[in-house]
GROMACS .gro file of C-alpha atoms in nm:
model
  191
    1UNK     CA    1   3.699   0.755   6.231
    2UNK     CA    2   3.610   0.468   6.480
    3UNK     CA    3   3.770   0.152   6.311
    4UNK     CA    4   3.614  -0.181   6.455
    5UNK     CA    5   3.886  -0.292   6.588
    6UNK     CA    6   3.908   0.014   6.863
    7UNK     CA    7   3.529  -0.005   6.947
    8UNK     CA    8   3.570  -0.401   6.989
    9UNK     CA    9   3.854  -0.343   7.257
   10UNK     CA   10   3.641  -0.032   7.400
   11UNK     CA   11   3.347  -0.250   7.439
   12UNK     CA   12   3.519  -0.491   7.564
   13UNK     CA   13   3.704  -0.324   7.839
   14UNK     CA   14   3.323  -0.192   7.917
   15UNK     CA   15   3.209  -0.566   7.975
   16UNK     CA   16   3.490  -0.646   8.181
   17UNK     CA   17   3.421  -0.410   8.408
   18UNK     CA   18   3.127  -0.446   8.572
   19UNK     CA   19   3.148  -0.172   8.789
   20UNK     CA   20   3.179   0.086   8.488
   21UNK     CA   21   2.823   0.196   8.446
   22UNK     CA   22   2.701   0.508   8.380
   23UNK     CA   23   2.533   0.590   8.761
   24UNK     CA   24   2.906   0.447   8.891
   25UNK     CA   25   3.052   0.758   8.641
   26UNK     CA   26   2.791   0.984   8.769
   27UNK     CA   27   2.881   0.962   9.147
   28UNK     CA   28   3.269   0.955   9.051
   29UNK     CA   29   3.287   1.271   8.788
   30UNK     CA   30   3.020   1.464   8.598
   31UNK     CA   31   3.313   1.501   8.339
   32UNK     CA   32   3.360   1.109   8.323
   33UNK     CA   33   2.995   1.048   8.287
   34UNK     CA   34   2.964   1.258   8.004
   35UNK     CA   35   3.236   1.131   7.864
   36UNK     CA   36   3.079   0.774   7.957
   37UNK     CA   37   2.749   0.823   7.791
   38UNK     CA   38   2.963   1.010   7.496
   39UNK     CA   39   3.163   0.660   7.439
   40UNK     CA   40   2.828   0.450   7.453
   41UNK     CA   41   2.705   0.651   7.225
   42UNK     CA   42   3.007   0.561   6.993
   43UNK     CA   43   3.001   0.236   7.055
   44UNK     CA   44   2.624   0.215   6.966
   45UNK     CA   45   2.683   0.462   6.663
   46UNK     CA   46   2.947   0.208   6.549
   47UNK     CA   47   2.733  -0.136   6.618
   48UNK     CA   48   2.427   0.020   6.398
   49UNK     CA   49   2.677   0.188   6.128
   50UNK     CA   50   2.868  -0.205   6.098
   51UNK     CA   51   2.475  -0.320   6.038
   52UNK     CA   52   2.345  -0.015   5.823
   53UNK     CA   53   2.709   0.026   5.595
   54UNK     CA   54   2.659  -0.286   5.388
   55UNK     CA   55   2.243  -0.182   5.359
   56UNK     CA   56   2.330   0.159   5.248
   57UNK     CA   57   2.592   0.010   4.987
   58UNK     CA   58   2.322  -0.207   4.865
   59UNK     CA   59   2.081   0.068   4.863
   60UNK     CA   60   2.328   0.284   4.676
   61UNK     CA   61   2.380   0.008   4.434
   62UNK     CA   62   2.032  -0.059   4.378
   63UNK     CA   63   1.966   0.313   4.312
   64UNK     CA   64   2.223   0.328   4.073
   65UNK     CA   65   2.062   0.030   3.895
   66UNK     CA   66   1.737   0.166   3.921
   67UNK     CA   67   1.872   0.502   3.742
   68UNK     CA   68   2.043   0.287   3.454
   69UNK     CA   69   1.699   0.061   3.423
   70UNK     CA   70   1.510   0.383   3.426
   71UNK     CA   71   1.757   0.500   3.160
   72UNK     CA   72   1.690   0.177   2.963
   73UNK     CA   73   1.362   0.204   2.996
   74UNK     CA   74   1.326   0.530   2.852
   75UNK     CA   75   1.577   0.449   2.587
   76UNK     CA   76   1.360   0.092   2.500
   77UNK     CA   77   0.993   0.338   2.517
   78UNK     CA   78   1.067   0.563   2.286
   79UNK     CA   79   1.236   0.317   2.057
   80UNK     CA   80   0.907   0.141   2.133
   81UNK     CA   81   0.746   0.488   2.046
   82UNK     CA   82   0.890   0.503   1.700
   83UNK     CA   83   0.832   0.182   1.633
   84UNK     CA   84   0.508   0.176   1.649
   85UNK     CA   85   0.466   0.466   1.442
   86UNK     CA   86   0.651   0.301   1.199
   87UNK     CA   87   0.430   0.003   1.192
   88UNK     CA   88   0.104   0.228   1.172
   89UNK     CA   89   0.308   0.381   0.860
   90UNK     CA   90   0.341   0.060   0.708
   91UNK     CA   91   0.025  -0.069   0.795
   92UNK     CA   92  -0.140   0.251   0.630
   93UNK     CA   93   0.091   0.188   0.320
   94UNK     CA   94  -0.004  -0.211   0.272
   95UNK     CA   95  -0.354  -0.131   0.301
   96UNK     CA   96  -0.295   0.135   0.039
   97UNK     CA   97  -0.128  -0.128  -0.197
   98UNK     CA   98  -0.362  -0.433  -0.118
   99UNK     CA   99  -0.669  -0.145  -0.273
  100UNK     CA  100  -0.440  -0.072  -0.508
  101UNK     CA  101  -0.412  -0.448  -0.574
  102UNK     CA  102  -0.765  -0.508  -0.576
  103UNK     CA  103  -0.823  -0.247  -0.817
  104UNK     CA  104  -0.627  -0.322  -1.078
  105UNK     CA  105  -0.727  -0.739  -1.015
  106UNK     CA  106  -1.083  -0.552  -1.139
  107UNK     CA  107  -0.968  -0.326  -1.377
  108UNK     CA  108  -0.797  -0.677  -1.498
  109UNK     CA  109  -1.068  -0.841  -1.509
  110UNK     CA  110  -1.267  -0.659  -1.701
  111UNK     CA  111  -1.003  -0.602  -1.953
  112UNK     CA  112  -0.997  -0.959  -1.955
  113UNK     CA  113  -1.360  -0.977  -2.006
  114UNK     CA  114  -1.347  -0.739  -2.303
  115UNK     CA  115  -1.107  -0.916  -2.449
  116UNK     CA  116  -1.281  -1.217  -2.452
  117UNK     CA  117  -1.556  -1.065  -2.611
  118UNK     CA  118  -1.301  -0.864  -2.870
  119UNK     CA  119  -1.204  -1.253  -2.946
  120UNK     CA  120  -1.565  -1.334  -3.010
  121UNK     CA  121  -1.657  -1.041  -3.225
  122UNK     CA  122  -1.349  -1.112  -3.419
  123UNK     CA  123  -1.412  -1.470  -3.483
  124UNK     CA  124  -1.790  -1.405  -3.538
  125UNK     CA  125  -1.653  -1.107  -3.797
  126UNK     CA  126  -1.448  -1.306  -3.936
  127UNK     CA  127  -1.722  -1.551  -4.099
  128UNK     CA  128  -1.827  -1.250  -4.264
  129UNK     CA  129  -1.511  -1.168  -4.384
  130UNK     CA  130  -1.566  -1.412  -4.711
  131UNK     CA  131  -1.917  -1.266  -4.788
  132UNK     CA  132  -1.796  -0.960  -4.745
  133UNK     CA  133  -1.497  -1.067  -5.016
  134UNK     CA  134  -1.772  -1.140  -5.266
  135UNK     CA  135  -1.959  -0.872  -5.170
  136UNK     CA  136  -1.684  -0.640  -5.250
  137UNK     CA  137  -1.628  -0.832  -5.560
  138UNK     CA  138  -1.980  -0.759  -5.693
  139UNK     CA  139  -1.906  -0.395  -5.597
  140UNK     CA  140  -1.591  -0.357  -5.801
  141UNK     CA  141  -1.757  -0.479  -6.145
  142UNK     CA  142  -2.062  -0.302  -6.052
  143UNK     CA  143  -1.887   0.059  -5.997
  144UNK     CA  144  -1.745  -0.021  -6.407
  145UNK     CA  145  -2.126  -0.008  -6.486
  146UNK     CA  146  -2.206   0.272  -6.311
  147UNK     CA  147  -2.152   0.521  -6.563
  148UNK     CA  148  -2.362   0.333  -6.855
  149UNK     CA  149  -2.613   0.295  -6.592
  150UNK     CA  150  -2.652   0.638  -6.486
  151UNK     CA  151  -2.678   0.729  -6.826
  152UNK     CA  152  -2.933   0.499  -6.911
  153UNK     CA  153  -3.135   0.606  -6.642
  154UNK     CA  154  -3.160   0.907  -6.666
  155UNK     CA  155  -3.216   0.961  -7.042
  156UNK     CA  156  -3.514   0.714  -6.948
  157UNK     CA  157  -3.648   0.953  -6.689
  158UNK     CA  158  -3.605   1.253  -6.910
  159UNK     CA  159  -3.737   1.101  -7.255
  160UNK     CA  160  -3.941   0.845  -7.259
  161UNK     CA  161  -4.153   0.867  -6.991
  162UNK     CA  162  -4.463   0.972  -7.167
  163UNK     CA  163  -4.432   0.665  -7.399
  164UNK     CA  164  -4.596   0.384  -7.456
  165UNK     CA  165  -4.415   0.030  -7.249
  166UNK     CA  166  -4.371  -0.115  -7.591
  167UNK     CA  167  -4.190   0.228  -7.750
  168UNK     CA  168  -3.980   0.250  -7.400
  169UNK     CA  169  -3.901  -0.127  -7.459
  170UNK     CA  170  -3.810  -0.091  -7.791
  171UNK     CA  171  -3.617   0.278  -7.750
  172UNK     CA  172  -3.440   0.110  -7.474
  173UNK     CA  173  -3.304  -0.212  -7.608
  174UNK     CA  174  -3.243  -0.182  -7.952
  175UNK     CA  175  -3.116   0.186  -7.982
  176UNK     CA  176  -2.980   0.315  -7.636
  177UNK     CA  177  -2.854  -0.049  -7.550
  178UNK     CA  178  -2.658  -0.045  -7.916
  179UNK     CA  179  -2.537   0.263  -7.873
  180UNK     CA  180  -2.345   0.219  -7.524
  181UNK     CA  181  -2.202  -0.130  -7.665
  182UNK     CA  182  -2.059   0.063  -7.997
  183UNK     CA  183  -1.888   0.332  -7.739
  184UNK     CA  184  -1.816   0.057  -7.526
  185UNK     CA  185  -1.949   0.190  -7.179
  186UNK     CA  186  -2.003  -0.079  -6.996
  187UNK     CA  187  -2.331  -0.143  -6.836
  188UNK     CA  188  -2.531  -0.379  -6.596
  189UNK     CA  189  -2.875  -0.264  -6.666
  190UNK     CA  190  -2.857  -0.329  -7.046
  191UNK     CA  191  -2.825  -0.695  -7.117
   0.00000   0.00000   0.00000
């Protein structure tokens, strides 16, 4: 290898000589001016390589940052990739949960409505809850008289139909009335 220092003394022995020239070479030695144009030739080799070395290293070094940007990028794209996907996940899910929100805000609503009227059937029920009490009352003492009743009735149907109002009248009261007091069956008809 050519170090600088050897093709700065080279060229410089070149300069100094002004008679060293590559026709001068030529006339004096076909050897020599081979060997003449071969030592240009190094010389020049050596002034481009001193310009193009420090280009190539920053070429080099600029590849190799390309390679580790390109490596980066990858790396930050398909972390970019999943990413994404994730966020179309998640974006599928909260639009699942805000329906699934919305539907049970309706479904509470209307539970809320039907309670609300549940309230107001209640409270209008339970107005009728004291008729109802004497209602029930009247039923209790009436179900005692059922049996004296029943009997009543139907002897009427089956006997005295045919009668006179004044024989029914008088069947009914006196005897048939007496009768169910002295077995004591109670009665509501028969006063």
């Amino acid at each position: 290898a050519v170090v600088s220092t050897q093709s700065g003394i080279t060229a410089g022995i070149m300069k100094e000589n002004p008679d060293c020239n590559a026709e001068r070479m030529q006339d004096i030695s076909k050897a020599g001016a081979g060997l003449y144009d071969y030592v240009t030739a190094i010389l020049g080799y050596c002034a481009v390589a001193r310009e193009i070395k420090p280009k190539r290293e920053k070429v080099a070094k600029l590849e190799k940052n390309f390679q580790i940007s390109k490596r980066e990028l990858d790396r930050i794209t398909t972390e970019c990739t999943s990413l994404s996907a994730e966020l179309e996940d998640l974006g599928r899910r909260f639009e699942e949960a805000m329906s699934e929100k919305q539907q049970l805000q309706d479904e509470a609503e209307l539970m809320s409505k039907r309670l609300d009227a549940a309230q107001k059937l209640i409270s209008g029920l339970s107005s009728e809850k004291g008729r109802w009490g004497v209602d029930l009352e009247g039923l209790l003492k009436r179900r005692t008289c059922l049996l004296g009743d029943c009997m009543a009735g139907s002897a009427f149907l089956c006997y005295v139909g045919a009668f006179s109002f004044e024989f029914r009248e008088e069947l009914l009261r006196d005897v048939w009335e007496a009768d169910l007091k002295k077995k004591k069956v109670p009665t509501a008809t028969l006063r």
